[in-house]
mmCIF file of C-alpha atoms in Angstrom:
data_model
loop_
_atom_site.group_PDB
_atom_site.id
_atom_site.type_symbol
_atom_site.label_atom_id
_atom_site.label_comp_id
_atom_site.label_asym_id
_atom_site.label_seq_id
_atom_site.Cartn_x
_atom_site.Cartn_y
_atom_site.Cartn_z
ATOM 1 C CA ILE A 1491 -20.112 56.370 -8.887
ATOM 2 C CA LEU A 1492 -19.112 58.963 -11.470
ATOM 3 C CA PHE A 1493 -18.430 57.762 -15.018
ATOM 4 C CA THR A 1494 -16.596 59.239 -17.952
ATOM 5 C CA GLU A 1495 -15.916 57.468 -21.235
ATOM 6 C CA ASN A 1496 -12.531 55.974 -20.292
ATOM 7 C CA CYS A 1497 -12.189 56.250 -16.553
ATOM 8 C CA TYR A 1498 -14.208 56.336 -13.368
ATOM 9 C CA MET A 1499 -14.220 57.720 -9.851
ATOM 10 C CA TYR A 1500 -16.149 56.267 -6.956
ATOM 11 C CA ILE A 1501 -17.107 57.462 -3.489
ATOM 12 C CA MET A 1502 -17.998 55.022 -0.713
ATOM 13 C CA ILE A 1503 -21.345 56.030 0.802
ATOM 14 C CA LYS A 1504 -23.626 54.353 3.281
ATOM 15 C CA ALA A 1505 -26.822 53.590 1.406
ATOM 16 C CA PRO A 1506 -29.505 50.900 1.445
ATOM 17 C CA LYS A 1507 -28.913 47.931 -0.842
ATOM 18 C CA PRO A 1508 -32.043 48.591 -2.968
ATOM 19 C CA LEU A 1509 -30.389 51.793 -4.176
ATOM 20 C CA PHE A 1510 -27.585 49.783 -5.790
ATOM 21 C CA ARG A 1511 -30.014 47.208 -7.138
ATOM 22 C CA SER A 1512 -31.992 49.963 -8.861
ATOM 23 C CA LEU A 1513 -29.022 51.123 -10.942
ATOM 24 C CA SER A 1514 -29.728 50.503 -14.622
ATOM 25 C CA VAL A 1515 -26.501 48.882 -15.756
ATOM 26 C CA ALA A 1516 -28.109 48.042 -19.099
ATOM 27 C CA ALA A 1517 -28.277 51.748 -19.906
ATOM 28 C CA LEU A 1518 -24.500 52.095 -19.690
ATOM 29 C CA GLY A 1519 -22.118 51.801 -22.614
ATOM 30 C CA ARG A 1520 -19.651 48.894 -22.866
ATOM 31 C CA SER A 1521 -16.729 50.802 -21.386
ATOM 32 C CA GLN A 1522 -18.963 52.255 -18.670
ATOM 33 C CA LYS A 1523 -20.223 48.785 -17.753
ATOM 34 C CA ARG A 1524 -16.614 47.690 -17.413
ATOM 35 C CA CYS A 1525 -15.879 50.730 -15.233
ATOM 36 C CA PHE A 1526 -18.938 49.968 -13.101
ATOM 37 C CA SER A 1527 -17.787 46.369 -12.535
ATOM 38 C CA GLN A 1528 -14.261 47.498 -11.706
ATOM 39 C CA ALA A 1529 -15.564 50.119 -9.307
ATOM 40 C CA MET A 1530 -17.781 47.651 -7.449
ATOM 41 C CA ALA A 1531 -14.953 45.104 -7.265
ATOM 42 C CA SER A 1532 -12.593 47.734 -5.875
ATOM 43 C CA ALA A 1533 -15.178 48.828 -3.332
ATOM 44 C CA SER A 1534 -15.720 45.217 -2.202
ATOM 45 C CA SER A 1535 -11.969 44.675 -1.982
ATOM 46 C CA GLY A 1536 -11.650 47.812 0.125
ATOM 47 C CA ASN A 1537 -14.372 46.610 2.500
ATOM 48 C CA LEU A 1538 -12.680 43.227 2.846
ATOM 49 C CA ARG A 1539 -9.295 44.794 3.541
ATOM 50 C CA MET A 1540 -10.763 47.074 6.209
ATOM 51 C CA ALA A 1541 -12.646 44.184 7.830
ATOM 52 C CA LEU A 1542 -9.515 42.009 7.891
ATOM 53 C CA ASP A 1543 -7.443 44.860 9.353
ATOM 54 C CA VAL A 1544 -9.971 45.235 12.175
ATOM 55 C CA GLN A 1545 -10.045 41.481 12.851
ATOM 56 C CA LEU A 1546 -6.247 41.207 12.859
ATOM 57 C CA GLN A 1547 -5.951 44.108 15.273
ATOM 58 C CA GLU A 1548 -8.498 42.482 17.586
ATOM 59 C CA ILE A 1549 -6.492 39.253 17.500
ATOM 60 C CA LYS A 1550 -3.304 41.164 18.351
ATOM 61 C CA ASN A 1551 -5.050 43.010 21.190
ATOM 62 C CA GLN A 1552 -6.150 39.659 22.629
ATOM 63 C CA GLY A 1553 -2.587 38.359 22.490
ATOM 64 C CA THR A 1554 -3.463 35.453 20.171
ATOM 65 C CA TYR A 1555 -1.769 36.669 16.985
ATOM 66 C CA LYS A 1556 0.770 34.102 15.812
ATOM 67 C CA ASN A 1557 4.064 34.988 14.183
ATOM 68 C CA GLU A 1558 5.803 32.213 12.293
ATOM 69 C CA ARG A 1559 9.056 31.025 13.795
ATOM 70 C CA ILE A 1560 11.294 30.342 10.831
ATOM 71 C CA ILE A 1561 13.497 27.289 11.360
ATOM 72 C CA THR A 1562 16.871 27.402 9.641
ATOM 73 C CA SER A 1563 18.036 23.904 10.609
ATOM 74 C CA PRO A 1564 16.704 20.359 10.185
ATOM 75 C CA GLN A 1565 13.679 19.466 12.308
ATOM 76 C CA SER A 1566 14.808 18.161 15.695
ATOM 77 C CA SER A 1567 14.377 18.569 19.438
ATOM 78 C CA VAL A 1568 16.903 21.405 19.210
ATOM 79 C CA VAL A 1569 16.601 23.804 16.266
ATOM 80 C CA SER A 1570 17.994 27.074 14.970
ATOM 81 C CA ILE A 1571 15.558 29.965 14.545
ATOM 82 C CA LYS A 1572 15.886 32.955 12.241
ATOM 83 C CA GLY A 1573 16.635 36.118 14.188
ATOM 84 C CA THR A 1574 18.619 34.566 17.037
ATOM 85 C CA ASP A 1575 22.010 32.914 17.420
ATOM 86 C CA HIS A 1576 20.789 30.750 20.299
ATOM 87 C CA LYS A 1577 19.675 27.154 19.879
ATOM 88 C CA VAL A 1578 16.008 26.627 20.752
ATOM 89 C CA LEU A 1579 14.351 23.613 22.399
ATOM 90 C CA ASN A 1580 11.447 22.383 20.273
ATOM 91 C CA PHE A 1581 8.530 20.908 22.247
ATOM 92 C CA CYS A 1582 5.775 21.260 19.628
ATOM 93 C CA ALA A 1583 6.763 19.063 16.655
ATOM 94 C CA ASN A 1584 5.205 15.641 16.044
ATOM 95 C CA ASN A 1585 8.692 14.211 15.592
ATOM 96 C CA TYR A 1586 8.294 11.812 18.524
ATOM 97 C CA LEU A 1587 10.805 9.212 17.379
ATOM 98 C CA GLY A 1588 13.265 11.667 15.839
ATOM 99 C CA LEU A 1589 12.727 10.296 12.319
ATOM 100 C CA ALA A 1590 12.345 13.684 10.589
ATOM 101 C CA ASN A 1591 16.113 13.973 10.226
ATOM 102 C CA HIS A 1592 17.230 10.416 10.929
ATOM 103 C CA PRO A 1593 20.259 9.542 8.728
ATOM 104 C CA GLU A 1594 18.643 6.347 7.391
ATOM 105 C CA VAL A 1595 15.441 8.207 6.460
ATOM 106 C CA VAL A 1596 17.404 10.991 4.780
ATOM 107 C CA GLN A 1597 19.442 8.478 2.779
ATOM 108 C CA ALA A 1598 16.328 6.546 1.777
ATOM 109 C CA ALA A 1599 14.791 9.787 0.485
ATOM 110 C CA LYS A 1600 17.905 10.507 -1.582
ATOM 111 C CA ASP A 1601 17.921 6.989 -3.011
ATOM 112 C CA THR A 1602 14.222 7.226 -3.881
ATOM 113 C CA ILE A 1603 14.782 10.458 -5.807
ATOM 114 C CA ASP A 1604 17.375 8.636 -7.917
ATOM 115 C CA ASP A 1605 14.985 5.707 -8.527
ATOM 116 C CA HIS A 1606 11.611 7.439 -8.866
ATOM 117 C CA GLY A 1607 12.336 11.106 -9.442
ATOM 118 C CA PHE A 1608 11.160 14.139 -7.473
ATOM 119 C CA GLY A 1609 7.405 14.597 -7.428
ATOM 120 C CA LEU A 1610 4.726 13.241 -9.764
ATOM 121 C CA ALA A 1611 3.098 16.370 -11.209
ATOM 122 C CA SER A 1612 -0.262 14.663 -10.803
ATOM 123 C CA VAL A 1613 -2.870 13.556 -8.304
ATOM 124 C CA ARG A 1614 -3.174 9.897 -7.329
ATOM 125 C CA PHE A 1615 -6.172 8.900 -9.440
ATOM 126 C CA ILE A 1616 -4.807 10.349 -12.700
ATOM 127 C CA CYS A 1617 -1.177 9.235 -12.909
ATOM 128 C CA GLY A 1618 0.260 9.868 -9.455
ATOM 129 C CA THR A 1619 0.475 6.380 -7.952
ATOM 130 C CA GLN A 1620 3.829 4.614 -7.938
ATOM 131 C CA ASP A 1621 4.773 1.168 -6.744
ATOM 132 C CA ILE A 1622 6.341 2.599 -3.589
ATOM 133 C CA HIS A 1623 2.978 4.119 -2.610
ATOM 134 C CA LYS A 1624 1.249 0.746 -2.854
ATOM 135 C CA GLU A 1625 4.099 -0.952 -1.028
ATOM 136 C CA LEU A 1626 3.781 1.486 1.881
ATOM 137 C CA GLU A 1627 -0.024 1.187 1.958
ATOM 138 C CA GLU A 1628 0.190 -2.602 2.077
ATOM 139 C CA THR A 1629 2.764 -2.418 4.892
ATOM 140 C CA ILE A 1630 0.596 -0.047 6.951
ATOM 141 C CA ALA A 1631 -2.526 -2.158 6.409
ATOM 142 C CA LYS A 1632 -0.685 -5.306 7.457
ATOM 143 C CA PHE A 1633 0.697 -3.585 10.565
ATOM 144 C CA HIS A 1634 -2.855 -2.679 11.647
ATOM 145 C CA ASP A 1635 -4.346 -5.997 10.470
ATOM 146 C CA MET A 1636 -6.674 -4.156 8.085
ATOM 147 C CA ASP A 1637 -7.784 -4.968 4.553
ATOM 148 C CA ASP A 1638 -6.182 -1.933 2.927
ATOM 149 C CA ALA A 1639 -4.897 1.583 3.520
ATOM 150 C CA ILE A 1640 -4.876 4.881 1.630
ATOM 151 C CA LEU A 1641 -2.042 7.388 1.995
ATOM 152 C CA TYR A 1642 -2.825 11.062 2.569
ATOM 153 C CA PRO A 1643 -0.374 13.947 3.067
ATOM 154 C CA SER A 1644 -1.880 14.654 6.505
ATOM 155 C CA CYS A 1645 -4.674 13.548 8.824
ATOM 156 C CA PHE A 1646 -6.513 16.771 7.983
ATOM 157 C CA ASP A 1647 -6.644 15.573 4.366
ATOM 158 C CA ALA A 1648 -7.654 12.066 5.413
ATOM 159 C CA ASN A 1649 -10.584 13.304 7.483
ATOM 160 C CA ALA A 1650 -11.606 15.720 4.734
ATOM 161 C CA GLY A 1651 -11.807 12.735 2.393
ATOM 162 C CA LEU A 1652 -13.625 10.318 4.703
ATOM 163 C CA PHE A 1653 -16.948 11.617 5.994
ATOM 164 C CA GLU A 1654 -18.206 13.317 2.834
ATOM 165 C CA ALA A 1655 -17.415 10.214 0.799
ATOM 166 C CA ILE A 1656 -19.194 7.606 2.941
ATOM 167 C CA LEU A 1657 -22.023 9.506 4.672
ATOM 168 C CA GLY A 1658 -25.213 10.990 3.230
ATOM 169 C CA LYS A 1659 -28.242 12.928 4.473
ATOM 170 C CA ASP A 1660 -29.902 9.785 5.862
ATOM 171 C CA ASP A 1661 -26.894 8.916 8.029
ATOM 172 C CA ALA A 1662 -25.561 10.169 11.372
ATOM 173 C CA VAL A 1663 -22.082 10.891 12.680
ATOM 174 C CA ILE A 1664 -21.579 10.807 16.457
ATOM 175 C CA SER A 1665 -18.405 12.540 17.582
ATOM 176 C CA ASP A 1666 -16.563 12.970 20.878
ATOM 177 C CA GLU A 1667 -16.726 16.659 21.850
ATOM 178 C CA LEU A 1668 -12.921 16.906 22.182
ATOM 179 C CA ASN A 1669 -12.044 15.292 18.859
ATOM 180 C CA HIS A 1670 -9.213 16.772 16.834
ATOM 181 C CA ALA A 1671 -9.921 19.825 14.660
ATOM 182 C CA SER A 1672 -9.355 17.763 11.503
ATOM 183 C CA ILE A 1673 -12.256 15.484 12.478
ATOM 184 C CA ILE A 1674 -14.531 18.446 13.166
ATOM 185 C CA ASP A 1675 -13.689 20.084 9.825
ATOM 186 C CA GLY A 1676 -14.140 16.783 7.981
ATOM 187 C CA ILE A 1677 -17.573 16.217 9.535
ATOM 188 C CA ARG A 1678 -18.675 19.694 8.440
ATOM 189 C CA LEU A 1679 -18.221 18.649 4.804
ATOM 190 C CA CYS A 1680 -20.769 15.830 4.951
ATOM 191 C CA LYS A 1681 -24.574 16.022 4.900
ATOM 192 C CA ALA A 1682 -25.148 13.519 7.693
ATOM 193 C CA GLY A 1683 -26.853 14.475 10.936
ATOM 194 C CA ARG A 1684 -24.267 15.594 13.490
ATOM 195 C CA PHE A 1685 -24.305 14.535 17.127
ATOM 196 C CA ARG A 1686 -21.715 15.131 19.860
ATOM 197 C CA TYR A 1687 -21.283 13.149 23.029
ATOM 198 C CA LYS A 1688 -19.515 14.322 26.176
ATOM 199 C CA HIS A 1689 -15.821 13.526 26.289
ATOM 200 C CA MET A 1690 -15.350 9.770 26.750
ATOM 201 C CA ASP A 1691 -18.826 9.569 28.342
ATOM 202 C CA MET A 1692 -20.237 6.182 27.352
ATOM 203 C CA THR A 1693 -23.622 6.874 28.906
ATOM 204 C CA HIS A 1694 -24.067 9.951 26.736
ATOM 205 C CA LEU A 1695 -22.765 8.075 23.691
ATOM 206 C CA GLU A 1696 -25.406 5.392 24.242
ATOM 207 C CA GLU A 1697 -28.090 8.091 24.467
ATOM 208 C CA CYS A 1698 -26.943 9.421 21.074
ATOM 209 C CA LEU A 1699 -27.073 5.912 19.614
ATOM 210 C CA VAL A 1700 -30.625 5.446 20.892
ATOM 211 C CA GLN A 1701 -31.588 8.864 19.499
ATOM 212 C CA THR A 1702 -30.270 7.995 16.023
ATOM 213 C CA GLN A 1703 -31.709 4.505 15.554
ATOM 214 C CA ASP A 1704 -33.798 5.700 12.614
ATOM 215 C CA ARG A 1705 -30.675 6.648 10.643
ATOM 216 C CA ASN A 1706 -29.231 4.447 7.914
ATOM 217 C CA ILE A 1707 -25.525 4.472 8.793
ATOM 218 C CA ARG A 1708 -24.328 5.624 12.204
ATOM 219 C CA LEU A 1709 -20.644 6.385 12.501
ATOM 220 C CA ILE A 1710 -19.063 6.889 15.929
ATOM 221 C CA VAL A 1711 -15.905 8.985 15.608
ATOM 222 C CA THR A 1712 -13.174 9.264 18.229
ATOM 223 C CA ASP A 1713 -9.511 10.035 18.586
ATOM 224 C CA GLY A 1714 -7.507 7.036 19.743
ATOM 225 C CA VAL A 1715 -5.352 9.281 21.888
ATOM 226 C CA PHE A 1716 -6.543 12.849 22.424
ATOM 227 C CA SER A 1717 -3.472 14.835 21.482
ATOM 228 C CA MET A 1718 -4.165 17.902 23.647
ATOM 229 C CA ASP A 1719 -4.923 16.059 26.903
ATOM 230 C CA GLY A 1720 -3.329 12.642 26.436
ATOM 231 C CA ASP A 1721 -6.549 10.777 27.223
ATOM 232 C CA VAL A 1722 -6.831 7.306 25.680
ATOM 233 C CA ALA A 1723 -10.286 6.550 24.295
ATOM 234 C CA PRO A 1724 -12.163 3.604 25.889
ATOM 235 C CA LEU A 1725 -12.123 1.654 22.630
ATOM 236 C CA LYS A 1726 -13.537 -1.594 23.995
ATOM 237 C CA ASP A 1727 -16.537 0.207 25.478
ATOM 238 C CA ILE A 1728 -17.104 2.123 22.236
ATOM 239 C CA CYS A 1729 -16.851 -1.100 20.239
ATOM 240 C CA ASN A 1730 -19.331 -2.865 22.520
ATOM 241 C CA LEU A 1731 -21.842 -0.025 22.122
ATOM 242 C CA ALA A 1732 -21.329 -0.007 18.357
ATOM 243 C CA GLU A 1733 -22.070 -3.728 18.193
ATOM 244 C CA LYS A 1734 -25.073 -3.390 20.514
ATOM 245 C CA TYR A 1735 -26.666 -0.705 18.334
ATOM 246 C CA ASP A 1736 -25.423 -1.953 14.953
ATOM 247 C CA ALA A 1737 -23.203 1.086 14.397
ATOM 248 C CA THR A 1738 -19.715 1.534 12.974
ATOM 249 C CA TYR A 1739 -16.872 3.521 14.456
ATOM 250 C CA SER A 1740 -13.923 5.399 13.060
ATOM 251 C CA LEU A 1741 -10.736 5.524 15.087
ATOM 252 C CA THR A 1742 -8.440 8.438 14.287
ATOM 253 C CA ASN A 1743 -4.916 8.746 15.600
ATOM 254 C CA VAL A 1744 -3.798 12.153 14.430
ATOM 255 C CA MET A 1745 -0.356 12.016 15.979
ATOM 256 C CA PRO A 1746 0.386 9.359 18.592
ATOM 257 C CA GLN A 1747 0.329 6.027 16.740
ATOM 258 C CA ASP A 1748 4.072 6.007 16.105
ATOM 259 C CA PHE A 1749 4.931 5.862 19.797
ATOM 260 C CA LEU A 1750 1.978 3.758 20.961
ATOM 261 C CA GLY A 1751 3.001 0.945 18.643
ATOM 262 C CA GLN A 1752 0.912 -1.959 17.408
ATOM 263 C CA GLN A 1753 -2.284 -2.569 19.373
ATOM 264 C CA ASP A 1754 -4.617 -5.530 19.772
ATOM 265 C CA GLU A 1755 -6.560 -6.711 16.752
ATOM 266 C CA GLU A 1756 -9.022 -4.120 15.486
ATOM 267 C CA PRO A 1757 -12.719 -5.129 15.696
ATOM 268 C CA SER A 1758 -14.511 -5.941 12.457
ATOM 269 C CA ASN A 1759 -16.768 -2.891 12.691
ATOM 270 C CA THR A 1760 -13.872 -0.407 12.539
ATOM 271 C CA VAL A 1761 -14.276 1.579 9.331
ATOM 272 C CA MET A 1762 -10.877 3.240 9.283
ATOM 273 C CA TYR A 1763 -7.684 3.396 11.273
ATOM 274 C CA MET A 1764 -5.743 6.493 10.365
ATOM 275 C CA ALA A 1765 -2.340 7.423 11.672
ATOM 276 C CA VAL A 1766 0.134 10.180 10.881
#
């Protein structure tokens, strides 16, 4: 790195890290220190850009690079896409009941804007909770015969807010190996011991429960309906094992609850019933 009083030049070289650590930054003047910091930041930025370019090219070579399809119409089973005049069949939205653009839903949204405004400019716990939020939470809780409910923008957010909040280092979370990505990411945020059981394998789940009997809280986590394969979790068997080993379980329905409808009464050891 070559310094002058008001500007700098730098050359990327391959050198051992101790060489950079041995530089005496304290011996530099104020402007030279600033130049040094800027140079190192630029060098790091260049390395990051090059690394990302390589990774993106590898993804493209593997055929897994995803280009956004820009929808220019309301969400529906048939949509318009930017770049083509043809209508496109949409098989990948979670709009199972067609409510995303249902006339009654659209009108209710318009009416709510007139009554409650557009947006809250705040998070819930500061000044972002309105009466309509509580009304919806109470309705959802009643539908599932639960004590209460908390609204989240998505199930990813719900799972990010669950495990870290209720589990500590002395606890254990036992998760089905094919659980939704939002569950996996949420579990990573907590300090509890992590255990995975084979997909819907109750024998393996019981082995995990036996293995974790020294833990304080043990939380069994499963999708209600596994969205990629359509498998329905054996909830009664999971509940029986949870009761046998004094554990609790969390049932997560990331997408399918709206078309499955109301189920039988949830057992008392269900910690959460989330649906989007």
